[in-house]
XYZ file of C-alpha atoms in Angstrom:
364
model
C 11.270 371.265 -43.935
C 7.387 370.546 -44.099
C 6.056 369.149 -46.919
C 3.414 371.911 -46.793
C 4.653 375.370 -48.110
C 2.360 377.576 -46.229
C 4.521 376.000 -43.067
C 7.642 376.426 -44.811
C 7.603 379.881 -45.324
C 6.133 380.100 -41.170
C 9.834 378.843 -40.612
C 11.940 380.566 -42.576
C 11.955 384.324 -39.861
C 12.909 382.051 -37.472
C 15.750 380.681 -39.531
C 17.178 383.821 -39.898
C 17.932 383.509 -35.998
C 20.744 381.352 -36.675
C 23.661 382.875 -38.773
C 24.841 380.044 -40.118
C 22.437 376.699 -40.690
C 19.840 378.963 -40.689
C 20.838 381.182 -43.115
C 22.020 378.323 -45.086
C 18.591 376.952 -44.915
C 17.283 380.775 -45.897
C 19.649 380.736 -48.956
C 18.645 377.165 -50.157
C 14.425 378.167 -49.602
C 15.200 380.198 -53.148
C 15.345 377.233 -54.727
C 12.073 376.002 -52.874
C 8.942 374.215 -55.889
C 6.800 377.289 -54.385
C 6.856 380.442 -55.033
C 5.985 382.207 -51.918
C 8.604 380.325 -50.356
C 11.241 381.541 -52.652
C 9.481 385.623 -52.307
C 9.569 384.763 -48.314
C 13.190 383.707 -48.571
C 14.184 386.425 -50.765
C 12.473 389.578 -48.178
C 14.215 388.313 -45.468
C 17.586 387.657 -47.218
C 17.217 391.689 -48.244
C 16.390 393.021 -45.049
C 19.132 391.271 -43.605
C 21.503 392.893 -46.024
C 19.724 395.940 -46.277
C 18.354 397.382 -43.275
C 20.543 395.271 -40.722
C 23.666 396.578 -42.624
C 25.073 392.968 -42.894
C 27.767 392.529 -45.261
C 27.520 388.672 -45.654
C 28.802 387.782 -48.760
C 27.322 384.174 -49.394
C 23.667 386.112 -48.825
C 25.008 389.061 -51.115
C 26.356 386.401 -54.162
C 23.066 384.534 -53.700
C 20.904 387.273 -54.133
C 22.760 388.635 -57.017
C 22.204 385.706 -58.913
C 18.337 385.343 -58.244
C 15.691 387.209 -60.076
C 12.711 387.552 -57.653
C 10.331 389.418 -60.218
C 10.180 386.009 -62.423
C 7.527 384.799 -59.651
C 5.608 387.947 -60.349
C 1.684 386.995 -62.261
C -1.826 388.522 -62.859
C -3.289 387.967 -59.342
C -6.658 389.720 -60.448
C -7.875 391.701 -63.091
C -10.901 393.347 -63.349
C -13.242 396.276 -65.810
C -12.642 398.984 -63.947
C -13.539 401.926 -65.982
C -15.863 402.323 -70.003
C -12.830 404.322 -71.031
C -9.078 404.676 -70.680
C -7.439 404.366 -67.168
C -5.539 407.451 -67.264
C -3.904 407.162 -63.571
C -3.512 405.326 -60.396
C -2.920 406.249 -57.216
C -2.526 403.825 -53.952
C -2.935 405.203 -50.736
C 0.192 405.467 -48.034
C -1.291 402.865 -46.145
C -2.252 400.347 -49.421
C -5.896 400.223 -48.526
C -7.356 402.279 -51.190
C -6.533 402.471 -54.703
C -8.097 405.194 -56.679
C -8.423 405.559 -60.397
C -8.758 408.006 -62.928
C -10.268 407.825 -66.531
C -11.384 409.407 -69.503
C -15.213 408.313 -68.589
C -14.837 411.754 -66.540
C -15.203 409.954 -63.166
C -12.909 408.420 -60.630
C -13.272 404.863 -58.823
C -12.333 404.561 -55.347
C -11.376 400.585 -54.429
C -10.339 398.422 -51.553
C -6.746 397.790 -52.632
C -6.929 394.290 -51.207
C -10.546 392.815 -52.709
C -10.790 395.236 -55.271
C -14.129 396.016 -54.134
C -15.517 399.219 -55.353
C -16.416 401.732 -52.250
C -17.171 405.019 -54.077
C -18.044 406.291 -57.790
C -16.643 409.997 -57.474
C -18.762 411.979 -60.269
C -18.592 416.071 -61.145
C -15.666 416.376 -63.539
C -17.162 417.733 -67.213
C -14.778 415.678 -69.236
C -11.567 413.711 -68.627
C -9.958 412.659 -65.387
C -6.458 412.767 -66.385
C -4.281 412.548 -63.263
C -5.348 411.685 -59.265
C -2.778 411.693 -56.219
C -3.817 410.488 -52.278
C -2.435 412.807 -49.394
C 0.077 411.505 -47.267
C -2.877 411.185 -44.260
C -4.764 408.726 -46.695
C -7.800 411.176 -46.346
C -8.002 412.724 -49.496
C -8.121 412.144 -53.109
C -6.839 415.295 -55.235
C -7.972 415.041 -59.409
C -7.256 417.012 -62.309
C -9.590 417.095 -65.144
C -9.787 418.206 -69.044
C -12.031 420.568 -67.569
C -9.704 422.699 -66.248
C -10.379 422.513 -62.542
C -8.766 420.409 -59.152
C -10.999 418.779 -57.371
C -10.500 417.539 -53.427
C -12.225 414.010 -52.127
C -13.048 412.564 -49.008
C -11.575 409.378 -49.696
C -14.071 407.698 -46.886
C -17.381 409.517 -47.966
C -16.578 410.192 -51.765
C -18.185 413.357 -51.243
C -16.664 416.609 -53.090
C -14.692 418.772 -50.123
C -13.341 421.563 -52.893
C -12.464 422.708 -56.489
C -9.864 424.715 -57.239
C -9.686 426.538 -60.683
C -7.131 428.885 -61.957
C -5.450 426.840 -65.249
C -6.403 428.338 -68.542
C -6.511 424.770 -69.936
C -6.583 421.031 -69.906
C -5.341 420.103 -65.972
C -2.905 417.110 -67.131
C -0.597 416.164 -64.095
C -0.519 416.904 -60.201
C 1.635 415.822 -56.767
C 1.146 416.337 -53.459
C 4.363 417.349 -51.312
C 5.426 414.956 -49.121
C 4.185 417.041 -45.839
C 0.901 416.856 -47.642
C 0.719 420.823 -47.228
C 1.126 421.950 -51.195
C 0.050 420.683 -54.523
C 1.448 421.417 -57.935
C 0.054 421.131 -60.985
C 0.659 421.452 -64.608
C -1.265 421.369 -67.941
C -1.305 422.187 -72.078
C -1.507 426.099 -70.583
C 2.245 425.409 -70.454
C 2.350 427.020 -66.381
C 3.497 425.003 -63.700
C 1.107 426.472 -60.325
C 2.055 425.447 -56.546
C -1.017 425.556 -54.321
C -1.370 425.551 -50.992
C -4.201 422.373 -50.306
C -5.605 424.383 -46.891
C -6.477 427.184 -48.232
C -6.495 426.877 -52.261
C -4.378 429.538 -52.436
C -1.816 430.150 -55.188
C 1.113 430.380 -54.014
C 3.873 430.285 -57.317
C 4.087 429.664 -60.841
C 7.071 428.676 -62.855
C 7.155 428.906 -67.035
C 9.789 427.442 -69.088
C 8.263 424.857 -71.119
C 7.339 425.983 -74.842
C 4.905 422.891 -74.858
C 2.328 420.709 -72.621
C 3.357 419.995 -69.577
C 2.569 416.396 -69.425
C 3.889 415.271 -65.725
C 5.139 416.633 -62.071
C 7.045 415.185 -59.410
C 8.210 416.283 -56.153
C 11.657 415.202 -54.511
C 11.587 413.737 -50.748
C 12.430 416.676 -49.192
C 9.793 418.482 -50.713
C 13.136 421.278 -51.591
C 12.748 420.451 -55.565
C 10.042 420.012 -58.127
C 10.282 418.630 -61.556
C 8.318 418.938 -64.893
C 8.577 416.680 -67.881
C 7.296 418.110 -71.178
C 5.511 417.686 -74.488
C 8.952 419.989 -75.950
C 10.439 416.769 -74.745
C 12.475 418.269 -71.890
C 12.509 418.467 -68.039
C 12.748 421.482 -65.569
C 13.878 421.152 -62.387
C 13.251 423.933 -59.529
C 14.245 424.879 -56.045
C 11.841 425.481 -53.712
C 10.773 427.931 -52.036
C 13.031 430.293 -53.779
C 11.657 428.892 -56.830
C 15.100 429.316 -59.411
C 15.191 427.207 -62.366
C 17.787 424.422 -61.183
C 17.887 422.510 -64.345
C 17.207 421.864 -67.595
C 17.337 418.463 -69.314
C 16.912 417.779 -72.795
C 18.210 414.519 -74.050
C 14.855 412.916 -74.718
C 13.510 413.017 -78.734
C 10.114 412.970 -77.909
C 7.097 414.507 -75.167
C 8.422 413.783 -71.451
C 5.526 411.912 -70.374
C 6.537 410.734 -66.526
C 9.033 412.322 -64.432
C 9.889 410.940 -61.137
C 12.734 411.704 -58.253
C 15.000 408.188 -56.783
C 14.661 407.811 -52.955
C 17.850 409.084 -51.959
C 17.532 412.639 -53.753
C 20.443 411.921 -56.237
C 18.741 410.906 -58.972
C 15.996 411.879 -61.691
C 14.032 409.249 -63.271
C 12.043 410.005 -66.893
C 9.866 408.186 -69.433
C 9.064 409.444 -72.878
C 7.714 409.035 -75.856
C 10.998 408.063 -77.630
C 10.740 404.332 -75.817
C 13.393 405.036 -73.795
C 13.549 405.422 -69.974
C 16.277 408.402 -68.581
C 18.575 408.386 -65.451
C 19.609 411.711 -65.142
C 22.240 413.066 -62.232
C 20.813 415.834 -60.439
C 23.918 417.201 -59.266
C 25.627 417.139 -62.500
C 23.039 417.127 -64.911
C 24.165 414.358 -66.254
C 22.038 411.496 -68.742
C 23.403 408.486 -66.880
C 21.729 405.739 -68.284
C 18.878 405.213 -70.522
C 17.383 401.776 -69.894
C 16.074 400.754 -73.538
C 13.344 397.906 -73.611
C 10.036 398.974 -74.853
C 9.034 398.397 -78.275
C 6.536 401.362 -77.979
C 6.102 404.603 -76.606
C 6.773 404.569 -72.949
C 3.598 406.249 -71.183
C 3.965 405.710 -67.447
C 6.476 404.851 -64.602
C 6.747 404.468 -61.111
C 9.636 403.796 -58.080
C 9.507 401.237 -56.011
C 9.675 402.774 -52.322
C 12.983 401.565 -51.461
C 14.128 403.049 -54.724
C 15.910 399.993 -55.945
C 13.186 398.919 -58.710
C 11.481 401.152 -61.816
C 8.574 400.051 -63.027
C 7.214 400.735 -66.819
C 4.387 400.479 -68.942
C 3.987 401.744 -72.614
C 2.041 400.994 -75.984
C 3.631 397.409 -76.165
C 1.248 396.288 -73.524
C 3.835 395.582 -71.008
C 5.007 396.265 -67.543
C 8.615 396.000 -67.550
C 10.849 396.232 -64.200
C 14.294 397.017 -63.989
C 17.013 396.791 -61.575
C 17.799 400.499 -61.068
C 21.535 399.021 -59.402
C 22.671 396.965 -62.176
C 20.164 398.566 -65.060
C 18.975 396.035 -65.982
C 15.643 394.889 -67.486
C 14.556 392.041 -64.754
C 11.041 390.989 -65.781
C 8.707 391.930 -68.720
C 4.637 391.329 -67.536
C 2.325 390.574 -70.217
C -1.491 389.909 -70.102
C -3.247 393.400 -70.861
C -4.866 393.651 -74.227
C -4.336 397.761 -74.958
C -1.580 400.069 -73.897
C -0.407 400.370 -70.064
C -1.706 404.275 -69.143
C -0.859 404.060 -65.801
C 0.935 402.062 -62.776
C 1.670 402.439 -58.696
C 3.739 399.549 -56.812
C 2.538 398.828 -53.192
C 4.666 400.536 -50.486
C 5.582 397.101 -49.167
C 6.918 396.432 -52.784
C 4.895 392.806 -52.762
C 2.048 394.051 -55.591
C 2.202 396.377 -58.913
C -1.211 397.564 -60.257
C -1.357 398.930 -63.680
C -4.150 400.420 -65.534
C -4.887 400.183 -69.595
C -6.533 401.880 -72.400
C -9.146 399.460 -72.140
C -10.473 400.737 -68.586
C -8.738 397.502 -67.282
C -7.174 397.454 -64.090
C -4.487 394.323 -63.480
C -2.973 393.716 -59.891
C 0.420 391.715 -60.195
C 2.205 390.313 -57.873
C 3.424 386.411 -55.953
C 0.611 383.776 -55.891
């Protein structure tokens, strides 16, 4: 191996050629002085056991036993906002980041540089929640002032606003065929829109309380809502039953969000804990317990094998959604973690604070 790490890493794809002194070499690069060796060695080692469906046990036993989120540090942070980051979104793609804040605007950034490229202004009062279509064209934001608003994500300029909640706007997604967007508020009423048109298309009640967060499943066949009543509906679509109910957290349902493979429900609330719930059973699975504080935001990563969390103890935790286990705890921001969205690719985590400060974590 080269003394120089930056050539080390070069070699290590190639490695992976050879099934047995190469993967040998692979295996030993996680012990390598630098760290993007080590990240290097580890991506290929999961792919290999992953996607190419390899059941090589020396590469299974050595991954098992290394913890590749220990490598993980600030790469940048930077004042993003004069007032609390209330959400984060990161484009399909991972060029743009977008954020949304109590200042009442939104900030649209290159996701690499962390350039600013637009300043979107004409909400009235707080941004509280901002999703990215699946064609990386638009930003769609929900306000305090009770109206959606639709971006051009490459002009900034304002393309629509759609009103119809009697309140506070506090949580909206996007289906994943980028053709509907719910939304849900403190007027208690979840509302499915259709993005074309801005037509209404349903509403679902249930909650006796806020409705704090929304999440759609893969499939775009089920939508969830977590609540301030502290519990979570589940509905079909597009018949639009009541599929669940959940009610095992103590406090407001702040984050609700659906596993990769469709089997799974994933929940943060206010009682510090963090919910696995069984969506064909209904079933509280696990509750991964970590956080000193309030837990106030969550995210998957894409391949659905990582949570990521961030509460009022300042920290970003990560935990192994396989073994649940608490992997890594990131520390560094000086207020509580509002808001957080992993890169697609898995290599970067950007979280957003109460201080307007956005941090972007990830391998040096």
């Amino acid at each position: 191996q080269s003394a120089i790490p930056a050539m080390r890493v070069a070699a290590l794809p190639a490695a992976m050629q050879y099934p047995e002194e190469g993967i040998h070499l692979v295996i030993n690069a996680l012990q390598d002085p630098a760290k993007q060796v080590q990240w290097t060695a580890y991506l290929l080692l999961r792919h290999y056991i992953l996607w190419e469906n390899r059941a090589d046990l020396k590469v299974i036993l050595a991954l098992r036993s290394f913890n590749p989120w220990r490598l993980f540090s600030c790469l940048h942070s930077f004042k993003a906002h004069d007032a609390e980051i209330s959400d984060l979104a990161l484009s399909p793609d991972g060029n743009v980041l977008v954020s949304s804040s109590h200042d009442k605007t939104l900030k649209v950034w290159n996701a690499y540089t962390g350039d600013l490229l637009h300043t979107l202004t004409g909400h009235s009062d707080w941004v509280s929640t901002v999703a990215i279509t699946p064609d990386n064209k638009r930003a769609i934001s929900g306000s305090m002032d009770r109206t959606i608003k639709i971006w051009n994500l490459k002009t900034g300029s304002l393309l629509r606003i759609i009103t119809g909640h009697a309140n506070f706007v506090k949580s909206l997604s996007i289906s994943p065929d980028g053709t509907k967007l719910l939304c849900g508020g403190v007027d208690r009423i979840l509302q499915l829109w259709e993005l074309a048109t801005g037509k209404l298309l349903q509403t679902f009640t249930g909650h006796v309380n806020s409705i704090n967060t929304v999440a759609f499943n893969g499939d775009g066949t089920l939508i969830a809502s977590g609540s301030a009543d502290g519990t979570i509906q589940v509905w079909h679509l597009p018949t639009g039953q009541l599929y669940a109910t959940f009610g095992g957290h103590h406090s407001a349902v702040v984050q609700v969000r659906f596993t990769g493979n469709g089997k799974y429900l994933i929940s943060g609330s206010h009682d510090k804990i963090i919910g696995l719930w069984d969506l064909e059973t209904g079933q509280l699975k696990h509750q991964f317990i970590g956080h000193l504080g309030e837990v106030d935001t969550l995210c998957l990563s894409l391949d659905g094998t990582t949570i990521f969390s961030g509460g009022k103890d300042q920290t970003v935790k990560i935990w192994d959604l396989r073994t649940r286990r608490l992997k890594h705890s990131l520390t560094g921001h000086d207020s509580s973690v509002f808001s957080l969205v992993s890169s697609s690719d898995g290599q970067q985590i950007f979280s957003g604070s109460a201080d307007g400060i956005i941090k972007i974590w990830g391998v040096e």
